[in-house]
Short mmCIF file of C-alpha atoms and ligand atoms in Angstrom, two decimals:
data_model
loop_
_atom_site.label_atom_id
_atom_site.label_comp_id
_atom_site.label_asym_id
_atom_site.label_seq_id
_atom_site.Cartn_x
_atom_site.Cartn_y
_atom_site.Cartn_z
CA MET A 242 -20.80 -4.79 15.21
CA ASN A 243 -18.20 -5.14 12.48
CA GLU A 244 -15.63 -7.15 14.43
CA LEU A 245 -12.78 -6.27 12.08
CA PHE A 246 -12.93 -2.71 13.47
CA GLY A 247 -12.97 -3.36 17.21
CA LEU A 248 -10.89 -1.70 19.90
CA THR A 249 -7.73 -3.54 18.85
CA ASN A 250 -7.76 -1.88 15.42
CA LEU A 251 -8.73 1.84 15.65
CA PRO A 252 -7.39 2.96 12.26
CA TYR A 253 -7.04 6.60 11.25
CA GLY A 254 -8.80 8.32 8.37
CA VAL A 255 -10.34 11.58 7.16
CA TYR A 256 -14.07 12.08 6.61
CA SER A 257 -16.63 14.72 5.79
CA VAL A 258 -20.39 14.70 6.13
CA ASP A 259 -22.89 16.70 4.08
CA GLY A 260 -20.18 18.83 2.48
CA SER A 261 -18.73 20.06 5.78
CA PRO A 262 -14.92 20.50 6.09
CA ALA A 263 -13.01 17.22 6.23
CA ARG A 264 -11.65 16.13 9.63
CA CYS A 265 -9.61 13.32 11.14
CA ALA A 266 -11.41 10.28 12.48
CA THR A 267 -11.09 6.76 13.75
CA ARG A 268 -13.46 3.90 13.12
CA LEU A 269 -15.26 1.65 15.59
CA GLY A 270 -17.42 -1.06 14.05
CA ASP A 271 -19.35 0.59 11.23
CA HIS A 272 -19.15 4.07 12.72
CA VAL A 273 -16.76 6.92 12.10
CA VAL A 274 -15.73 8.79 15.25
CA ASP A 275 -14.49 12.39 15.04
CA LEU A 276 -11.11 12.50 16.78
CA ALA A 277 -11.05 16.13 17.87
CA THR A 278 -14.46 15.76 19.48
CA LEU A 279 -13.60 12.42 21.07
CA LEU A 280 -10.42 13.79 22.61
CA GLY A 281 -12.17 16.79 24.12
CA ASP A 282 -11.57 19.77 21.84
CA PRO A 283 -13.69 19.97 18.67
CA ASP A 284 -11.39 22.73 17.35
CA ASP A 285 -8.16 20.83 18.05
CA ALA A 286 -5.38 22.17 15.85
CA VAL A 287 -4.10 18.69 14.97
CA PHE A 288 -7.28 16.69 14.40
CA ALA A 289 -9.77 19.31 13.12
CA ARG A 290 -7.94 19.17 9.79
CA PRO A 291 -8.42 17.53 6.39
CA THR A 292 -5.27 15.35 6.61
CA LEU A 293 -3.49 13.21 9.20
CA ASN A 294 -0.11 14.79 8.44
CA ALA A 295 0.06 17.05 11.52
CA PHE A 296 -0.63 14.08 13.78
CA MET A 297 1.74 11.81 11.87
CA ALA A 298 4.53 14.37 12.32
CA GLN A 299 4.21 14.25 16.14
CA GLY A 300 6.02 10.94 16.47
CA ARG A 301 5.83 7.58 18.18
CA GLN A 302 5.35 8.74 21.75
CA ARG A 303 2.39 10.95 20.81
CA TRP A 304 0.94 8.20 18.57
CA ASP A 305 1.03 5.83 21.55
CA GLU A 306 -0.57 8.43 23.87
CA VAL A 307 -3.38 9.15 21.43
CA ARG A 308 -4.04 5.47 20.79
CA ALA A 309 -4.27 4.87 24.53
CA ALA A 310 -6.62 7.86 24.94
CA ILE A 311 -8.88 6.71 22.08
CA THR A 312 -8.96 3.17 23.44
CA ALA A 313 -9.99 4.45 26.88
CA ALA A 314 -12.58 6.84 25.47
CA LEU A 315 -14.25 4.11 23.39
CA ALA A 316 -13.96 1.31 25.95
CA ASP A 317 -17.62 1.64 26.91
CA GLY A 318 -18.87 2.04 23.36
CA LEU A 319 -19.61 4.93 21.04
CA PRO A 320 -19.70 8.47 22.51
CA ALA A 321 -22.73 10.74 22.20
CA ASP A 322 -21.18 13.35 19.90
CA GLY A 323 -19.12 13.28 16.73
CA VAL A 324 -20.30 9.84 15.57
CA HIS A 325 -21.58 9.00 12.10
CA ALA A 326 -22.65 5.79 10.41
CA ILE A 327 -19.99 4.92 7.87
CA ASP A 328 -22.54 4.94 5.04
CA ASP A 329 -23.34 8.59 5.83
CA VAL A 330 -19.84 10.00 5.35
CA THR A 331 -17.39 10.61 2.53
CA LEU A 332 -13.94 9.19 3.19
CA HIS A 333 -11.02 11.18 1.78
CA LEU A 334 -7.36 10.61 1.00
CA PRO A 335 -6.20 10.25 4.61
CA PHE A 336 -2.86 12.03 4.31
CA GLU A 337 -1.08 14.30 1.90
CA VAL A 338 1.32 12.02 0.06
CA ALA A 339 4.86 13.43 0.05
CA ASP A 340 7.20 11.17 -1.95
CA TYR A 341 6.29 7.73 -3.22
CA VAL A 342 8.53 4.71 -3.80
CA ASP A 343 7.48 1.27 -5.01
CA PHE A 344 9.45 -1.82 -3.99
CA TYR A 345 9.47 -5.30 -5.50
CA ALA A 346 9.75 -7.42 -2.36
CA SER A 347 7.89 -10.62 -3.28
CA GLU A 348 10.19 -13.37 -4.52
CA HIS A 349 7.29 -15.24 -6.12
CA HIS A 350 6.11 -12.14 -7.99
CA ALA A 351 9.62 -11.12 -9.09
CA SER A 352 10.25 -14.67 -10.32
CA ASN A 353 6.92 -14.85 -12.16
CA LEU A 354 7.52 -11.48 -13.85
CA GLY A 355 11.12 -12.39 -14.65
CA ARG A 356 9.92 -15.47 -16.53
CA LEU A 357 7.35 -13.38 -18.44
CA PHE A 358 9.55 -10.36 -19.28
CA ARG A 359 12.86 -12.25 -19.80
CA PRO A 360 11.85 -15.75 -20.97
CA ASP A 361 15.33 -16.61 -22.28
CA ASN A 362 17.10 -15.91 -18.97
CA PRO A 363 17.73 -19.14 -16.96
CA ASP A 364 17.41 -17.33 -13.58
CA PRO A 365 14.15 -15.38 -13.32
CA LEU A 366 15.64 -13.17 -10.57
CA LEU A 367 18.22 -10.58 -11.58
CA PRO A 368 21.59 -10.76 -9.72
CA ASN A 369 20.83 -7.84 -7.37
CA TRP A 370 17.44 -9.10 -6.13
CA LYS A 371 18.52 -10.89 -2.93
CA HIS A 372 21.12 -8.24 -2.06
CA LEU A 373 18.89 -5.18 -2.02
CA PRO A 374 15.16 -4.44 -1.99
CA VAL A 375 14.72 -3.34 -5.62
CA SER A 376 12.59 -0.23 -6.09
CA TYR A 377 11.87 2.88 -8.17
CA THR A 378 10.51 6.31 -7.33
CA GLY A 379 6.97 6.91 -8.60
CA ARG A 380 4.43 9.72 -8.77
CA ALA A 381 2.96 10.83 -5.44
CA GLY A 382 0.44 13.16 -7.11
CA SER A 383 -1.57 10.34 -8.68
CA VAL A 384 -2.20 8.43 -5.44
CA VAL A 385 -5.99 8.49 -5.01
CA VAL A 386 -8.38 7.22 -2.37
CA SER A 387 -10.54 4.11 -2.73
CA GLY A 388 -13.62 4.71 -4.86
CA THR A 389 -11.91 7.04 -7.34
CA ASP A 390 -12.45 5.98 -10.96
CA VAL A 391 -9.34 5.10 -12.96
CA VAL A 392 -9.22 6.40 -16.53
CA ARG A 393 -7.64 3.88 -18.90
CA PRO A 394 -4.22 5.31 -19.81
CA CYS A 395 -3.00 5.91 -23.33
CA GLY A 396 0.60 5.56 -24.36
CA GLN A 397 3.18 3.99 -26.59
CA ARG A 398 3.33 0.24 -26.91
CA LYS A 399 5.14 -2.06 -29.30
CA ALA A 400 4.35 -5.72 -29.76
CA PRO A 401 7.53 -7.87 -29.95
CA ASP A 402 6.88 -8.68 -33.62
CA ALA A 403 5.90 -5.11 -34.62
CA GLU A 404 8.41 -2.91 -36.43
CA VAL A 405 7.42 0.40 -34.85
CA PRO A 406 5.49 1.49 -31.78
CA THR A 407 1.87 2.66 -31.90
CA PHE A 408 -0.08 5.02 -29.64
CA GLY A 409 -3.43 4.33 -28.02
CA PRO A 410 -5.34 3.11 -24.97
CA SER A 411 -3.60 0.36 -23.03
CA THR A 412 -4.91 -3.08 -23.96
CA ARG A 413 -3.11 -4.83 -21.08
CA LEU A 414 -4.33 -2.92 -18.03
CA ASP A 415 -3.55 -4.76 -14.80
CA ILE A 416 -3.60 -4.45 -11.02
CA GLU A 417 -0.89 -4.93 -8.41
CA ALA A 418 -2.13 -5.89 -4.94
CA GLU A 419 0.29 -4.39 -2.43
CA LEU A 420 0.58 -2.85 1.01
CA GLY A 421 1.69 0.76 1.43
CA PHE A 422 3.78 1.90 4.41
CA VAL A 423 3.27 5.45 5.63
CA VAL A 424 6.16 7.46 7.08
CA GLY A 425 5.15 9.64 10.04
CA VAL A 426 8.51 11.08 11.01
CA GLY A 427 11.23 11.28 8.38
CA ASN A 428 15.00 11.63 8.56
CA GLU A 429 17.31 14.53 8.00
CA MET A 430 19.12 14.61 4.68
CA GLY A 431 22.47 12.84 5.05
CA THR A 432 21.37 10.73 8.06
CA PRO A 433 20.04 7.26 7.16
CA ILE A 434 17.39 5.42 9.18
CA ALA A 435 18.64 2.18 10.75
CA GLY A 436 16.32 -0.76 10.17
CA ALA A 437 16.10 -1.32 13.94
CA ASP A 438 14.64 2.22 14.30
CA ALA A 439 11.88 1.77 11.72
CA ASP A 440 9.17 1.67 14.41
CA GLN A 441 10.01 5.25 15.35
CA HIS A 442 9.31 6.39 11.79
CA LEU A 443 6.54 4.19 10.42
CA PHE A 444 3.06 5.45 11.24
CA GLY A 445 0.90 2.78 9.64
CA VAL A 446 -0.17 0.61 6.74
CA VAL A 447 -2.68 1.00 3.90
CA LEU A 448 -3.88 -1.24 1.09
CA PHE A 449 -2.36 -0.23 -2.20
CA ASN A 450 -3.35 -1.01 -5.80
CA ASP A 451 -0.58 -0.08 -8.24
CA TRP A 452 -2.58 -0.04 -11.50
CA SER A 453 -0.20 -1.06 -14.29
CA ALA A 454 -0.41 -0.83 -18.09
CA ARG A 455 1.70 -3.84 -19.07
CA ASP A 456 1.98 -2.93 -22.77
CA ILE A 457 3.24 0.60 -21.98
CA GLN A 458 5.51 -0.77 -19.23
CA ALA A 459 7.10 -3.48 -21.39
CA TRP A 460 8.16 -0.98 -24.07
CA GLU A 461 9.31 1.88 -21.82
CA TYR A 462 11.00 0.18 -18.86
CA VAL A 463 14.48 -0.47 -20.35
CA PRO A 464 16.85 0.88 -19.09
CA LEU A 465 15.44 3.30 -16.48
CA GLY A 466 12.47 1.38 -15.07
CA PRO A 467 8.69 1.82 -14.95
CA HIS A 468 7.20 5.27 -15.56
CA LEU A 469 4.06 6.08 -17.58
CA GLY A 470 2.87 2.48 -17.37
CA LYS A 471 2.40 3.09 -13.63
CA SER A 472 2.18 6.83 -12.93
CA PHE A 473 -1.41 7.43 -14.11
CA ALA A 474 -3.05 6.19 -10.86
CA SER A 475 -2.46 4.26 -7.65
CA THR A 476 -5.31 3.64 -5.20
CA ILE A 477 -5.04 3.42 -1.41
CA SER A 478 -7.55 2.43 1.24
CA PRO A 479 -9.06 5.31 3.27
CA TRP A 480 -7.95 3.84 6.62
CA VAL A 481 -4.37 3.84 7.87
CA VAL A 482 -3.97 0.91 10.24
CA PRO A 483 -1.44 1.99 12.90
CA LEU A 484 1.70 -0.09 13.16
CA ALA A 485 0.83 -0.52 16.84
CA ALA A 486 -2.32 -2.43 15.87
CA LEU A 487 -0.20 -4.92 13.95
CA ASP A 488 2.06 -6.12 16.79
CA ALA A 489 0.24 -9.46 16.87
CA ALA A 490 0.67 -9.81 13.10
CA ARG A 491 4.48 -9.69 13.18
CA VAL A 492 6.18 -12.78 11.80
CA ASP A 493 9.68 -13.59 10.65
CA THR A 494 10.40 -13.01 6.98
CA PRO A 495 11.40 -16.05 4.92
CA THR A 496 15.07 -16.98 5.42
CA GLN A 497 17.30 -14.41 3.75
CA GLU A 498 20.13 -16.22 1.99
CA PRO A 499 22.74 -15.03 1.04
CA ALA A 500 23.27 -12.87 4.14
CA VAL A 501 22.47 -9.21 3.61
CA LEU A 502 24.98 -6.39 4.03
CA PRO A 503 25.24 -4.97 7.59
CA TYR A 504 23.07 -1.89 6.90
CA LEU A 505 20.17 -4.22 6.00
CA ALA A 506 20.75 -6.68 8.84
CA LEU A 507 18.13 -6.99 11.60
CA ASP A 508 18.19 -9.30 14.62
CA ARG A 509 14.95 -10.79 13.36
CA PRO A 510 13.76 -9.44 10.01
CA TRP A 511 10.03 -9.03 10.52
CA GLY A 512 7.18 -9.36 8.11
CA LEU A 513 3.45 -9.15 8.66
CA ASP A 514 0.88 -11.96 8.64
CA ILE A 515 -1.69 -10.08 6.56
CA ASP A 516 -4.06 -11.99 4.29
CA LEU A 517 -5.23 -10.06 1.24
CA GLU A 518 -8.03 -10.80 -1.16
CA VAL A 519 -8.53 -9.54 -4.70
CA GLU A 520 -12.13 -9.20 -5.89
CA TRP A 521 -12.65 -8.72 -9.64
CA ASN A 522 -16.18 -7.77 -10.69
CA GLY A 523 -17.68 -9.30 -7.57
CA THR A 524 -15.68 -12.55 -7.50
CA VAL A 525 -12.67 -13.19 -5.26
CA VAL A 526 -10.01 -14.38 -7.70
CA SER A 527 -6.92 -14.41 -5.48
CA ARG A 528 -5.73 -14.43 -1.87
CA PRO A 529 -2.17 -13.10 -1.70
CA PRO A 530 -0.34 -13.76 1.62
CA TYR A 531 1.79 -10.80 2.73
CA SER A 532 3.70 -13.11 5.12
CA SER A 533 5.53 -14.59 2.11
CA LEU A 534 7.36 -11.34 1.30
CA TYR A 535 11.14 -11.65 1.30
CA TRP A 536 12.09 -8.16 2.51
CA SER A 537 10.98 -6.52 5.76
CA PRO A 538 9.41 -3.04 5.62
CA ALA A 539 12.19 -2.02 8.06
CA GLN A 540 14.79 -3.10 5.50
CA MET A 541 12.95 -1.20 2.76
CA LEU A 542 13.09 1.99 4.86
CA ALA A 543 16.76 1.43 5.73
CA HIS A 544 17.58 0.92 2.06
CA LEU A 545 15.53 3.91 0.97
CA THR A 546 17.57 6.24 3.19
CA VAL A 547 21.02 4.58 3.25
CA ASN A 548 22.41 7.04 0.70
CA GLY A 549 21.31 9.94 2.89
CA ALA A 550 18.09 10.65 1.01
CA PRO A 551 15.60 12.38 3.33
CA THR A 552 12.12 11.06 3.99
CA ARG A 553 9.35 13.25 5.38
CA THR A 554 5.90 13.11 6.87
CA GLY A 555 3.53 11.58 4.32
CA ASP A 556 6.12 9.57 2.42
CA LEU A 557 4.62 6.38 1.14
CA PHE A 558 6.46 3.27 0.11
CA ALA A 559 4.70 0.26 -1.33
CA SER A 560 5.77 -3.34 -0.92
CA GLY A 561 5.52 -4.41 -4.53
CA THR A 562 2.99 -6.91 -5.80
CA ILE A 563 2.24 -9.58 -3.22
CA SER A 564 2.22 -13.06 -4.72
CA GLY A 565 2.31 -16.39 -2.94
CA PRO A 566 3.52 -19.61 -4.58
CA ALA A 567 0.11 -20.78 -5.84
CA LYS A 568 -1.78 -19.48 -8.86
CA ASP A 569 -4.73 -18.41 -6.68
CA GLN A 570 -2.32 -16.35 -4.51
CA VAL A 571 -0.94 -13.99 -7.15
CA GLY A 572 -1.35 -10.23 -6.84
CA SER A 573 -1.54 -9.33 -10.53
CA PHE A 574 -3.58 -10.53 -13.49
CA ILE A 575 -0.58 -10.94 -15.81
CA GLU A 576 0.54 -13.77 -13.51
CA ARG A 577 -2.85 -15.48 -13.88
CA GLY A 578 -2.64 -15.38 -17.64
CA GLU A 579 -6.41 -15.10 -18.05
CA GLY A 580 -6.91 -11.59 -19.44
CA PHE A 581 -6.74 -7.95 -18.39
CA LEU A 582 -9.13 -5.23 -17.25
CA GLU A 583 -12.01 -4.10 -19.49
CA ASP A 584 -13.74 -0.71 -19.27
CA GLY A 585 -16.27 -0.85 -16.44
CA ASP A 586 -14.41 -3.53 -14.51
CA GLU A 587 -14.10 -2.99 -10.78
CA VAL A 588 -11.39 -4.34 -8.48
CA VAL A 589 -11.57 -4.34 -4.69
CA LEU A 590 -8.68 -5.25 -2.39
CA ARG A 591 -9.38 -6.24 1.20
CA ALA A 592 -7.20 -7.63 3.97
CA THR A 593 -7.29 -8.91 7.52
CA ALA A 594 -4.63 -9.62 10.11
CA PRO A 595 -4.36 -11.00 13.64
CA GLY A 596 -4.97 -8.29 16.23
CA ALA A 597 -4.31 -8.21 19.97
CA ASP A 598 -6.17 -10.60 22.30
CA GLY A 599 -7.07 -13.14 19.62
CA THR A 600 -9.04 -10.60 17.57
CA ARG A 601 -8.87 -10.05 13.84
CA ILE A 602 -8.52 -6.60 12.33
CA GLY A 603 -9.51 -5.26 8.91
CA PHE A 604 -8.10 -2.70 6.51
CA GLY A 605 -11.34 -1.66 4.81
CA GLU A 606 -11.55 -1.53 1.04
CA CYS A 607 -9.30 -0.38 -1.76
CA ARG A 608 -11.73 -0.03 -4.67
CA GLY A 609 -11.36 1.24 -8.22
CA ARG A 610 -13.33 1.07 -11.47
CA ILE A 611 -11.91 1.43 -14.96
CA THR A 612 -13.45 4.09 -17.21
CA LYS A 613 -12.75 4.40 -20.91
CA ALA A 614 -9.71 6.21 -22.26
CA ARG A 615 -10.08 9.94 -23.01
CA ALA A 616 -7.65 10.22 -25.93
CA1 CA B 728 4.12 -2.19 -8.02
#
């Protein structure tokens, strides 16, 4: 059995088989288990659906009840009905993405990029970076599931020594290895979410590849931030690992100094001990450690809503590129300095984390292949 998908993981996804309607599932080993069938009603109004949103909207208490019921139902192994080998199914985008925000929570990545984008500035971090989790709002409609091809984007770019911009396919196409946090239950407009309450709102975690056209980004991002250099595609893994499966992976964030403002303060700002790997054309080129991230996901959610902005079921916020201190721990190719993506290149993100009872749990794959530009 695939030990990364044992009883301490039980992620959620959406599958179809032989063109039948897509339905919610969990995964045990290398098998996909139909949730409606497993829980006793094949026509269940929540699980016999092509997205997890209805379940996500039910909230923490129901998530805990369902996880307990699935655990009990699978304790003696796979059931007789509603089970498929993972190679026999198609895995779909697991939830309908509502709004999407991308953070920038890795101090190593922000410092590396600061040195590259602002080489004359003595401090690679901008003055706000340790006071708030920097972010921008991106395009939810171009979030795609693992295995979807990524068309090389075209756009404006201007080399520093060029007089005028040109238009064409990006020549500096990059990845960003990140985690994505999925909101199950949002907040009412005008009522922020306290960081201490994040567990009541966060449903789970996916792998996230924020494909980035560095040449388009470098020319467009001043003064309003990234846009077309990012919005053409972002890939997520097909499995949402429930936050409850990651209890054993909780660690303290690095020390936050200077002290944060009260709305960002937590008794113990928590991070997650998740080890990622980046595979480029079949070779693992980097192993970014999520535990090194400066900001907690709970602080990201608190910041995201502190102005009263509502979140809703299916909101997705990404951590920002995960980079550790070493060159073989960076989450983007621009930080490696050894070239960008060619047409036909394929990148796969994977990750594992400590699970309950000394186990290890997996996140599956976040895979994408570059196809040539269409303009
Ligand atoms: Ca990003």
